[in-house]
Amino acid sequence: MPPGSIINQAAWDLFNYNRTGILASSSSRTNVFIRTKFQPVNDSRPDIQVIIGTPNGTSLWTLAYLLQPNSRGRVILASRDPTDAPIVQMNYFSDPASHDVNTLMEGIRRVNQIFSTAPMHNSGFHSFSNLSDDIEFKNYLYGNKSSTANSNSGDHFTGTCKMGIDSMAVVDPRLRVRGIVGLRVIDASIMPFITSGNTQAPVYMIGEKGAQMILDDNNSTGTSAASSLHRSYNFSIVIIFYLVFYISTLIKQH
Protein backbone atom coordinates (compact mmCIF):
# COMPACT_ATOMS: atom_id res chain seq x y z
CA MET A 1 0.00 0.00 0.00
CA PRO A 2 1.35 3.49 -0.85
CA PRO A 3 2.50 5.63 2.09
CA GLY A 4 -0.39 7.67 3.44
CA SER A 5 -2.95 5.65 1.51
CA ILE A 6 -6.44 5.57 2.99
CA ILE A 7 -6.62 1.94 1.87
CA ASN A 8 -4.70 0.60 4.85
CA GLN A 9 -5.01 -2.34 7.22
CA ALA A 10 -7.74 -0.57 9.18
CA ALA A 11 -9.76 -0.21 5.97
CA TRP A 12 -9.33 -3.91 5.22
CA ASP A 13 -10.32 -4.86 8.77
CA LEU A 14 -13.45 -2.70 8.59
CA PHE A 15 -14.48 -4.21 5.26
CA ASN A 16 -13.83 -7.78 6.41
CA TYR A 17 -15.76 -7.17 9.64
CA ASN A 18 -18.99 -5.62 8.32
CA ARG A 19 -18.45 -4.76 4.62
CA THR A 20 -18.33 -1.00 5.17
CA GLY A 21 -15.75 1.74 4.71
CA ILE A 22 -13.69 2.91 1.74
CA LEU A 23 -13.43 -0.60 0.26
CA ALA A 24 -17.23 -0.93 0.15
CA SER A 25 -17.62 2.15 -2.05
CA SER A 26 -17.05 2.72 -5.74
CA SER A 27 -13.80 4.21 -6.95
CA SER A 28 -15.97 6.81 -8.74
CA ARG A 29 -16.63 8.83 -5.63
CA THR A 30 -17.54 12.21 -7.14
CA ASN A 31 -19.78 13.21 -10.05
CA VAL A 32 -19.94 16.77 -11.37
CA PHE A 33 -22.63 17.83 -13.84
CA ILE A 34 -21.88 20.91 -15.95
CA ARG A 35 -24.03 22.93 -18.31
CA THR A 36 -21.65 24.52 -20.80
CA LYS A 37 -22.15 27.55 -23.01
CA PHE A 38 -22.81 25.24 -25.96
CA GLN A 39 -26.08 23.96 -24.50
CA PRO A 40 -29.12 25.75 -26.05
CA VAL A 41 -30.58 28.55 -23.95
CA ASN A 42 -33.95 26.80 -23.64
CA ASP A 43 -32.35 23.51 -22.52
CA SER A 44 -31.57 23.40 -18.81
CA ARG A 45 -29.99 19.94 -18.87
CA PRO A 46 -26.26 19.50 -18.21
CA ASP A 47 -24.21 18.46 -21.22
CA ILE A 48 -21.00 17.35 -19.47
CA GLN A 49 -20.56 14.82 -16.66
CA VAL A 50 -17.21 14.70 -14.86
CA ILE A 51 -16.38 11.60 -12.82
CA ILE A 52 -13.55 11.83 -10.29
CA GLY A 53 -12.30 8.62 -8.76
CA THR A 54 -9.77 7.53 -6.15
CA PRO A 55 -8.28 4.17 -7.19
CA ASN A 56 -5.88 3.90 -4.25
CA GLY A 57 -6.59 6.81 -1.95
CA THR A 58 -3.53 8.83 -2.98
CA SER A 59 -4.24 9.54 -6.65
CA LEU A 60 -7.20 10.70 -8.71
CA TRP A 61 -8.46 9.80 -12.15
CA THR A 62 -10.89 11.99 -14.04
CA LEU A 63 -13.26 11.32 -16.93
CA ALA A 64 -15.29 13.92 -18.83
CA TYR A 65 -18.37 12.58 -20.63
CA LEU A 66 -20.37 14.28 -23.36
CA LEU A 67 -24.03 13.90 -22.32
CA GLN A 68 -25.92 15.42 -25.26
CA PRO A 69 -24.00 14.51 -28.44
CA ASN A 70 -25.17 15.75 -31.82
CA SER A 71 -23.34 12.98 -33.67
CA ARG A 72 -25.48 9.98 -34.55
CA GLY A 73 -24.44 6.39 -35.12
CA ARG A 74 -26.17 3.71 -37.16
CA VAL A 75 -27.07 0.03 -36.77
CA ILE A 76 -27.45 -1.73 -40.12
CA LEU A 77 -28.39 -5.30 -40.99
CA ALA A 78 -25.40 -7.10 -42.46
CA SER A 79 -27.52 -9.55 -44.46
CA ARG A 80 -30.81 -11.43 -44.50
CA ASP A 81 -29.25 -14.05 -42.22
CA PRO A 82 -30.50 -13.34 -38.65
CA THR A 83 -27.37 -15.00 -37.20
CA ASP A 84 -25.07 -12.42 -38.83
CA ALA A 85 -23.96 -9.69 -36.44
CA PRO A 86 -25.27 -6.24 -37.41
CA ILE A 87 -22.99 -3.49 -38.64
CA VAL A 88 -22.58 -0.84 -35.92
CA GLN A 89 -21.24 2.55 -36.95
CA MET A 90 -20.49 4.76 -33.93
CA ASN A 91 -19.70 7.95 -35.90
CA TYR A 92 -18.17 9.72 -32.90
CA PHE A 93 -17.47 13.45 -33.44
CA SER A 94 -19.12 13.33 -36.86
CA ASP A 95 -21.49 16.29 -36.48
CA PRO A 96 -20.62 18.88 -39.15
CA ALA A 97 -20.67 21.84 -36.76
CA SER A 98 -18.11 20.20 -34.39
CA HIS A 99 -20.53 20.74 -31.50
CA ASP A 100 -19.44 17.55 -29.74
CA VAL A 101 -15.72 18.29 -29.89
CA ASN A 102 -16.19 21.89 -28.75
CA THR A 103 -18.45 20.86 -25.87
CA LEU A 104 -16.03 18.19 -24.70
CA MET A 105 -13.16 20.67 -24.91
CA GLU A 106 -15.14 23.02 -22.68
CA GLY A 107 -15.67 20.16 -20.23
CA ILE A 108 -11.93 19.48 -20.08
CA ARG A 109 -11.31 23.18 -19.46
CA ARG A 110 -13.66 23.02 -16.48
CA VAL A 111 -11.78 19.98 -15.16
CA ASN A 112 -8.53 21.93 -15.52
CA GLN A 113 -10.08 24.77 -13.52
CA ILE A 114 -10.93 22.34 -10.72
CA PHE A 115 -7.42 20.92 -10.64
CA SER A 116 -5.89 24.40 -10.81
CA THR A 117 -7.39 25.47 -7.48
CA ALA A 118 -5.21 25.97 -4.42
CA PRO A 119 -6.67 22.99 -2.47
CA MET A 120 -5.83 20.67 -5.37
CA HIS A 121 -2.31 22.06 -5.73
CA ASN A 122 -1.76 21.84 -1.98
CA SER A 123 -2.77 18.17 -2.18
CA GLY A 124 -0.26 17.51 -4.94
CA PHE A 125 -2.66 17.37 -7.90
CA HIS A 126 -2.17 19.37 -11.09
CA SER A 127 -4.08 20.21 -14.26
CA PHE A 128 -3.32 19.00 -17.78
CA SER A 129 -0.56 21.46 -18.64
CA ASN A 130 -0.15 19.93 -22.12
CA LEU A 131 -3.74 20.77 -23.09
CA SER A 132 -3.48 24.53 -22.97
CA ASP A 133 -5.01 25.28 -26.37
CA ASP A 134 -7.49 23.82 -28.85
CA ILE A 135 -4.84 22.38 -31.19
CA GLU A 136 -3.13 20.46 -28.39
CA PHE A 137 -6.48 19.21 -27.15
CA LYS A 138 -7.57 17.96 -30.57
CA ASN A 139 -4.24 16.22 -31.09
CA TYR A 140 -4.74 14.49 -27.75
CA LEU A 141 -8.37 13.63 -28.50
CA TYR A 142 -7.90 12.23 -31.97
CA GLY A 143 -4.48 10.69 -31.45
CA ASN A 144 -3.95 10.36 -35.19
CA LYS A 145 -6.05 10.47 -38.33
CA SER A 146 -7.12 6.83 -38.08
CA SER A 147 -8.15 6.56 -34.44
CA THR A 148 -9.41 8.35 -31.35
CA ALA A 149 -7.09 6.54 -28.98
CA ASN A 150 -7.55 8.98 -26.09
CA SER A 151 -11.35 9.03 -26.23
CA ASN A 152 -13.90 6.28 -25.93
CA SER A 153 -17.53 5.59 -25.16
CA GLY A 154 -19.15 5.39 -21.76
CA ASP A 155 -21.05 2.39 -23.18
CA HIS A 156 -24.42 4.00 -22.50
CA PHE A 157 -25.84 3.23 -25.93
CA THR A 158 -29.43 4.34 -26.51
CA GLY A 159 -32.00 5.17 -29.13
CA THR A 160 -31.68 2.40 -31.74
CA CYS A 161 -35.40 1.48 -31.41
CA LYS A 162 -36.87 4.79 -30.39
CA MET A 163 -40.37 5.15 -28.99
CA GLY A 164 -42.81 7.54 -30.63
CA ILE A 165 -45.64 8.05 -33.10
CA ASP A 166 -43.66 9.47 -36.03
CA SER A 167 -42.46 7.54 -39.08
CA MET A 168 -39.00 6.91 -37.57
CA ALA A 169 -40.36 5.35 -34.36
CA VAL A 170 -39.74 1.61 -33.99
CA VAL A 171 -42.05 1.09 -30.99
CA ASP A 172 -45.30 2.80 -30.05
CA PRO A 173 -45.92 4.51 -26.66
CA ARG A 174 -46.70 1.08 -25.16
CA LEU A 175 -43.33 -0.26 -26.37
CA ARG A 176 -44.91 -2.54 -29.00
CA VAL A 177 -42.91 -2.98 -32.20
CA ARG A 178 -44.91 -1.43 -35.00
CA GLY A 179 -46.28 -3.95 -37.47
CA ILE A 180 -45.43 -7.04 -35.38
CA VAL A 181 -47.97 -8.55 -32.99
CA GLY A 182 -46.72 -9.81 -29.63
CA LEU A 183 -43.26 -8.19 -29.72
CA ARG A 184 -42.03 -5.41 -27.43
CA VAL A 185 -38.68 -3.72 -26.86
CA ILE A 186 -38.06 -2.72 -23.23
CA ASP A 187 -34.56 -1.31 -22.71
CA ALA A 188 -32.46 1.81 -23.31
CA SER A 189 -32.86 1.51 -27.07
CA ILE A 190 -36.42 2.90 -26.88
CA MET A 191 -35.25 6.28 -25.53
CA PRO A 192 -35.98 9.02 -28.12
CA PHE A 193 -33.23 11.08 -26.47
CA ILE A 194 -30.40 10.07 -24.17
CA THR A 195 -30.68 11.09 -20.53
CA SER A 196 -28.20 13.60 -19.09
CA GLY A 197 -26.30 11.11 -16.98
CA ASN A 198 -25.90 7.40 -16.37
CA THR A 199 -28.62 5.31 -18.01
CA GLN A 200 -28.86 2.53 -15.41
CA ALA A 201 -31.61 4.08 -13.27
CA PRO A 202 -33.74 5.11 -16.29
CA VAL A 203 -33.45 1.55 -17.66
CA TYR A 204 -34.74 0.20 -14.33
CA MET A 205 -37.74 2.51 -14.72
CA ILE A 206 -38.29 1.44 -18.34
CA GLY A 207 -38.19 -2.22 -17.28
CA GLU A 208 -40.70 -1.67 -14.47
CA LYS A 209 -43.00 0.38 -16.68
CA GLY A 210 -42.77 -2.10 -19.56
CA ALA A 211 -43.56 -5.03 -17.27
CA GLN A 212 -46.61 -3.19 -15.94
CA MET A 213 -47.76 -2.45 -19.50
CA ILE A 214 -47.59 -6.16 -20.35
CA LEU A 215 -49.60 -7.05 -17.24
CA ASP A 216 -52.16 -4.32 -17.92
CA ASP A 217 -52.61 -5.37 -21.55
CA ASN A 218 -52.92 -9.04 -20.61
CA ASN A 219 -55.45 -8.24 -17.89
CA SER A 220 -57.38 -6.04 -20.30
CA THR A 221 -57.46 -8.84 -22.89
CA GLY A 222 -58.51 -11.34 -20.26
CA THR A 223 -61.24 -9.04 -18.97
CA SER A 224 -62.54 -8.44 -22.50
CA ALA A 225 -62.63 -12.18 -23.19
CA ALA A 226 -64.37 -12.85 -19.89
CA SER A 227 -66.87 -10.07 -20.58
CA SER A 228 -67.62 -11.48 -24.03
CA LEU A 229 -68.09 -14.94 -22.54
CA HIS A 230 -70.40 -13.50 -19.88
CA ARG A 231 -72.52 -11.71 -22.50
CA SER A 232 -72.68 -14.88 -24.59
CA TYR A 233 -73.67 -16.88 -21.50
CA ASN A 234 -76.43 -14.40 -20.63
CA PHE A 235 -77.69 -14.45 -24.22
CA SER A 236 -77.83 -18.26 -24.13
CA ILE A 237 -79.86 -18.15 -20.91
CA VAL A 238 -82.33 -15.74 -22.53
CA ILE A 239 -82.73 -18.05 -25.55
CA ILE A 240 -83.25 -21.09 -23.31
CA PHE A 241 -85.79 -19.17 -21.21
CA TYR A 242 -87.84 -18.24 -24.27
CA LEU A 243 -87.63 -21.79 -25.62
CA VAL A 244 -88.89 -23.19 -22.31
CA PHE A 245 -91.64 -20.56 -22.23
CA TYR A 246 -92.66 -21.37 -25.82
CA ILE A 247 -92.69 -25.13 -25.21
CA SER A 248 -94.72 -24.66 -22.01
CA THR A 249 -97.25 -22.57 -23.91
CA LEU A 250 -97.61 -25.24 -26.59
CA ILE A 251 -98.13 -27.95 -23.97
CA LYS A 252 -100.87 -25.92 -22.25
CA GLN A 253 -102.63 -25.34 -25.57
CA HIS A 254 -102.80 -29.09 -26.16
Tab-separated table of C-alpha atoms in Angstrom:
chain	number	residue	atom	x	y	z
A	1	MET	CA	0.000	0.000	0.000
A	2	PRO	CA	1.351	3.491	-0.853
A	3	PRO	CA	2.496	5.632	2.091
A	4	GLY	CA	-0.393	7.675	3.441
A	5	SER	CA	-2.951	5.652	1.515
A	6	ILE	CA	-6.442	5.569	2.991
A	7	ILE	CA	-6.619	1.942	1.867
A	8	ASN	CA	-4.702	0.601	4.852
A	9	GLN	CA	-5.011	-2.337	7.216
A	10	ALA	CA	-7.737	-0.567	9.179
A	11	ALA	CA	-9.764	-0.210	5.973
A	12	TRP	CA	-9.329	-3.910	5.224
A	13	ASP	CA	-10.316	-4.857	8.774
A	14	LEU	CA	-13.452	-2.703	8.586
A	15	PHE	CA	-14.476	-4.210	5.263
A	16	ASN	CA	-13.826	-7.782	6.411
A	17	TYR	CA	-15.762	-7.172	9.637
A	18	ASN	CA	-18.993	-5.622	8.322
A	19	ARG	CA	-18.452	-4.761	4.621
A	20	THR	CA	-18.328	-0.996	5.172
A	21	GLY	CA	-15.747	1.742	4.713
A	22	ILE	CA	-13.692	2.909	1.742
A	23	LEU	CA	-13.431	-0.599	0.258
A	24	ALA	CA	-17.230	-0.929	0.151
A	25	SER	CA	-17.618	2.151	-2.055
A	26	SER	CA	-17.054	2.722	-5.742
A	27	SER	CA	-13.804	4.215	-6.952
A	28	SER	CA	-15.966	6.810	-8.740
A	29	ARG	CA	-16.627	8.829	-5.633
A	30	THR	CA	-17.537	12.209	-7.139
A	31	ASN	CA	-19.775	13.213	-10.052
A	32	VAL	CA	-19.941	16.770	-11.366
A	33	PHE	CA	-22.632	17.835	-13.845
A	34	ILE	CA	-21.879	20.909	-15.950
A	35	ARG	CA	-24.032	22.932	-18.308
A	36	THR	CA	-21.647	24.517	-20.796
A	37	LYS	CA	-22.146	27.553	-23.012
A	38	PHE	CA	-22.812	25.235	-25.956
A	39	GLN	CA	-26.083	23.963	-24.498
A	40	PRO	CA	-29.117	25.751	-26.049
A	41	VAL	CA	-30.578	28.553	-23.954
A	42	ASN	CA	-33.946	26.804	-23.642
A	43	ASP	CA	-32.354	23.510	-22.524
A	44	SER	CA	-31.567	23.401	-18.806
A	45	ARG	CA	-29.993	19.936	-18.870
A	46	PRO	CA	-26.263	19.500	-18.212
A	47	ASP	CA	-24.207	18.463	-21.222
A	48	ILE	CA	-20.999	17.351	-19.466
A	49	GLN	CA	-20.556	14.816	-16.661
A	50	VAL	CA	-17.214	14.702	-14.856
A	51	ILE	CA	-16.377	11.604	-12.822
A	52	ILE	CA	-13.549	11.831	-10.291
A	53	GLY	CA	-12.301	8.615	-8.757
A	54	THR	CA	-9.769	7.525	-6.154
A	55	PRO	CA	-8.280	4.168	-7.191
A	56	ASN	CA	-5.877	3.897	-4.251
A	57	GLY	CA	-6.593	6.813	-1.950
A	58	THR	CA	-3.529	8.826	-2.982
A	59	SER	CA	-4.236	9.540	-6.650
A	60	LEU	CA	-7.200	10.696	-8.715
A	61	TRP	CA	-8.462	9.805	-12.145
A	62	THR	CA	-10.886	11.989	-14.043
A	63	LEU	CA	-13.264	11.320	-16.934
A	64	ALA	CA	-15.294	13.917	-18.827
A	65	TYR	CA	-18.369	12.584	-20.626
A	66	LEU	CA	-20.374	14.279	-23.358
A	67	LEU	CA	-24.030	13.897	-22.323
A	68	GLN	CA	-25.920	15.417	-25.263
A	69	PRO	CA	-24.003	14.510	-28.441
A	70	ASN	CA	-25.175	15.748	-31.820
A	71	SER	CA	-23.340	12.977	-33.669
A	72	ARG	CA	-25.483	9.977	-34.546
A	73	GLY	CA	-24.444	6.390	-35.116
A	74	ARG	CA	-26.168	3.707	-37.162
A	75	VAL	CA	-27.071	0.034	-36.767
A	76	ILE	CA	-27.449	-1.727	-40.118
A	77	LEU	CA	-28.391	-5.298	-40.985
A	78	ALA	CA	-25.395	-7.099	-42.463
A	79	SER	CA	-27.517	-9.548	-44.464
A	80	ARG	CA	-30.805	-11.432	-44.501
A	81	ASP	CA	-29.251	-14.046	-42.215
A	82	PRO	CA	-30.499	-13.343	-38.649
A	83	THR	CA	-27.371	-14.999	-37.204
A	84	ASP	CA	-25.068	-12.425	-38.828
A	85	ALA	CA	-23.964	-9.686	-36.436
A	86	PRO	CA	-25.271	-6.243	-37.412
A	87	ILE	CA	-22.992	-3.489	-38.639
A	88	VAL	CA	-22.577	-0.842	-35.921
A	89	GLN	CA	-21.240	2.554	-36.954
A	90	MET	CA	-20.488	4.761	-33.933
A	91	ASN	CA	-19.700	7.954	-35.896
A	92	TYR	CA	-18.167	9.723	-32.903
A	93	PHE	CA	-17.467	13.452	-33.441
A	94	SER	CA	-19.123	13.326	-36.861
A	95	ASP	CA	-21.486	16.289	-36.477
A	96	PRO	CA	-20.622	18.878	-39.152
A	97	ALA	CA	-20.674	21.840	-36.757
A	98	SER	CA	-18.109	20.199	-34.387
A	99	HIS	CA	-20.531	20.735	-31.499
A	100	ASP	CA	-19.440	17.547	-29.743
A	101	VAL	CA	-15.717	18.288	-29.894
A	102	ASN	CA	-16.192	21.891	-28.752
A	103	THR	CA	-18.451	20.863	-25.867
A	104	LEU	CA	-16.033	18.187	-24.701
A	105	MET	CA	-13.155	20.666	-24.905
A	106	GLU	CA	-15.137	23.017	-22.681
A	107	GLY	CA	-15.671	20.160	-20.229
A	108	ILE	CA	-11.934	19.480	-20.081
A	109	ARG	CA	-11.305	23.182	-19.460
A	110	ARG	CA	-13.662	23.019	-16.482
A	111	VAL	CA	-11.778	19.985	-15.163
A	112	ASN	CA	-8.532	21.929	-15.519
A	113	GLN	CA	-10.075	24.766	-13.525
A	114	ILE	CA	-10.930	22.338	-10.719
A	115	PHE	CA	-7.415	20.915	-10.643
A	116	SER	CA	-5.889	24.400	-10.807
A	117	THR	CA	-7.394	25.469	-7.481
A	118	ALA	CA	-5.215	25.969	-4.417
A	119	PRO	CA	-6.667	22.995	-2.468
A	120	MET	CA	-5.826	20.669	-5.366
A	121	HIS	CA	-2.313	22.063	-5.732
A	122	ASN	CA	-1.760	21.842	-1.982
A	123	SER	CA	-2.767	18.165	-2.176
A	124	GLY	CA	-0.258	17.507	-4.939
A	125	PHE	CA	-2.659	17.375	-7.895
A	126	HIS	CA	-2.174	19.368	-11.087
A	127	SER	CA	-4.075	20.213	-14.262
A	128	PHE	CA	-3.318	19.004	-17.783
A	129	SER	CA	-0.558	21.460	-18.637
A	130	ASN	CA	-0.151	19.932	-22.121
A	131	LEU	CA	-3.738	20.774	-23.090
A	132	SER	CA	-3.483	24.533	-22.973
A	133	ASP	CA	-5.012	25.278	-26.373
A	134	ASP	CA	-7.486	23.817	-28.853
A	135	ILE	CA	-4.844	22.375	-31.187
A	136	GLU	CA	-3.130	20.455	-28.385
A	137	PHE	CA	-6.482	19.210	-27.152
A	138	LYS	CA	-7.575	17.964	-30.570
A	139	ASN	CA	-4.243	16.218	-31.091
A	140	TYR	CA	-4.741	14.486	-27.747
A	141	LEU	CA	-8.368	13.634	-28.495
A	142	TYR	CA	-7.904	12.233	-31.973
A	143	GLY	CA	-4.477	10.690	-31.447
A	144	ASN	CA	-3.946	10.358	-35.192
A	145	LYS	CA	-6.053	10.467	-38.326
A	146	SER	CA	-7.118	6.826	-38.082
A	147	SER	CA	-8.148	6.559	-34.436
A	148	THR	CA	-9.411	8.350	-31.355
A	149	ALA	CA	-7.090	6.541	-28.981
A	150	ASN	CA	-7.554	8.979	-26.095
A	151	SER	CA	-11.349	9.033	-26.226
A	152	ASN	CA	-13.899	6.275	-25.926
A	153	SER	CA	-17.532	5.589	-25.161
A	154	GLY	CA	-19.145	5.388	-21.757
A	155	ASP	CA	-21.046	2.386	-23.184
A	156	HIS	CA	-24.419	4.001	-22.498
A	157	PHE	CA	-25.837	3.230	-25.929
A	158	THR	CA	-29.427	4.345	-26.512
A	159	GLY	CA	-32.003	5.174	-29.129
A	160	THR	CA	-31.678	2.403	-31.740
A	161	CYS	CA	-35.404	1.483	-31.411
A	162	LYS	CA	-36.872	4.793	-30.392
A	163	MET	CA	-40.371	5.153	-28.990
A	164	GLY	CA	-42.813	7.537	-30.632
A	165	ILE	CA	-45.639	8.048	-33.097
A	166	ASP	CA	-43.655	9.467	-36.025
A	167	SER	CA	-42.463	7.543	-39.080
A	168	MET	CA	-39.002	6.907	-37.566
A	169	ALA	CA	-40.355	5.353	-34.360
A	170	VAL	CA	-39.744	1.610	-33.989
A	171	VAL	CA	-42.047	1.090	-30.995
A	172	ASP	CA	-45.298	2.804	-30.048
A	173	PRO	CA	-45.919	4.512	-26.664
A	174	ARG	CA	-46.704	1.085	-25.158
A	175	LEU	CA	-43.331	-0.257	-26.374
A	176	ARG	CA	-44.905	-2.540	-28.998
A	177	VAL	CA	-42.913	-2.979	-32.199
A	178	ARG	CA	-44.911	-1.428	-34.998
A	179	GLY	CA	-46.275	-3.952	-37.475
A	180	ILE	CA	-45.435	-7.038	-35.377
A	181	VAL	CA	-47.973	-8.546	-32.987
A	182	GLY	CA	-46.716	-9.807	-29.630
A	183	LEU	CA	-43.255	-8.190	-29.716
A	184	ARG	CA	-42.034	-5.411	-27.434
A	185	VAL	CA	-38.681	-3.719	-26.856
A	186	ILE	CA	-38.056	-2.724	-23.232
A	187	ASP	CA	-34.564	-1.309	-22.711
A	188	ALA	CA	-32.460	1.814	-23.308
A	189	SER	CA	-32.863	1.511	-27.074
A	190	ILE	CA	-36.424	2.902	-26.882
A	191	MET	CA	-35.253	6.283	-25.532
A	192	PRO	CA	-35.982	9.016	-28.119
A	193	PHE	CA	-33.228	11.085	-26.472
A	194	ILE	CA	-30.396	10.069	-24.171
A	195	THR	CA	-30.679	11.094	-20.534
A	196	SER	CA	-28.201	13.597	-19.091
A	197	GLY	CA	-26.300	11.106	-16.983
A	198	ASN	CA	-25.902	7.396	-16.367
A	199	THR	CA	-28.624	5.312	-18.008
A	200	GLN	CA	-28.857	2.526	-15.411
A	201	ALA	CA	-31.612	4.080	-13.268
A	202	PRO	CA	-33.741	5.112	-16.291
A	203	VAL	CA	-33.454	1.555	-17.657
A	204	TYR	CA	-34.743	0.204	-14.331
A	205	MET	CA	-37.742	2.510	-14.724
A	206	ILE	CA	-38.289	1.438	-18.339
A	207	GLY	CA	-38.193	-2.217	-17.282
A	208	GLU	CA	-40.696	-1.671	-14.468
A	209	LYS	CA	-43.004	0.377	-16.684
A	210	GLY	CA	-42.769	-2.100	-19.557
A	211	ALA	CA	-43.560	-5.033	-17.272
A	212	GLN	CA	-46.611	-3.185	-15.941
A	213	MET	CA	-47.761	-2.452	-19.501
A	214	ILE	CA	-47.587	-6.162	-20.346
A	215	LEU	CA	-49.595	-7.051	-17.239
A	216	ASP	CA	-52.156	-4.323	-17.918
A	217	ASP	CA	-52.610	-5.372	-21.547
A	218	ASN	CA	-52.922	-9.045	-20.606
A	219	ASN	CA	-55.452	-8.236	-17.885
A	220	SER	CA	-57.380	-6.041	-20.305
A	221	THR	CA	-57.457	-8.837	-22.891
A	222	GLY	CA	-58.507	-11.345	-20.262
A	223	THR	CA	-61.241	-9.039	-18.974
A	224	SER	CA	-62.544	-8.445	-22.498
A	225	ALA	CA	-62.632	-12.177	-23.191
A	226	ALA	CA	-64.372	-12.850	-19.886
A	227	SER	CA	-66.868	-10.068	-20.576
A	228	SER	CA	-67.624	-11.483	-24.034
A	229	LEU	CA	-68.089	-14.945	-22.540
A	230	HIS	CA	-70.397	-13.495	-19.880
A	231	ARG	CA	-72.519	-11.706	-22.498
A	232	SER	CA	-72.683	-14.877	-24.587
A	233	TYR	CA	-73.667	-16.876	-21.505
A	234	ASN	CA	-76.429	-14.403	-20.633
A	235	PHE	CA	-77.688	-14.449	-24.219
A	236	SER	CA	-77.834	-18.262	-24.131
A	237	ILE	CA	-79.862	-18.149	-20.915
A	238	VAL	CA	-82.329	-15.737	-22.527
A	239	ILE	CA	-82.734	-18.054	-25.552
A	240	ILE	CA	-83.248	-21.091	-23.313
A	241	PHE	CA	-85.794	-19.168	-21.214
A	242	TYR	CA	-87.840	-18.244	-24.273
A	243	LEU	CA	-87.632	-21.791	-25.619
A	244	VAL	CA	-88.891	-23.187	-22.314
A	245	PHE	CA	-91.640	-20.562	-22.230
A	246	TYR	CA	-92.657	-21.372	-25.822
A	247	ILE	CA	-92.692	-25.126	-25.213
A	248	SER	CA	-94.717	-24.660	-22.007
A	249	THR	CA	-97.251	-22.569	-23.909
A	250	LEU	CA	-97.607	-25.241	-26.588
A	251	ILE	CA	-98.129	-27.951	-23.967
A	252	LYS	CA	-100.868	-25.916	-22.249
A	253	GLN	CA	-102.628	-25.343	-25.567
A	254	HIS	CA	-102.796	-29.086	-26.163
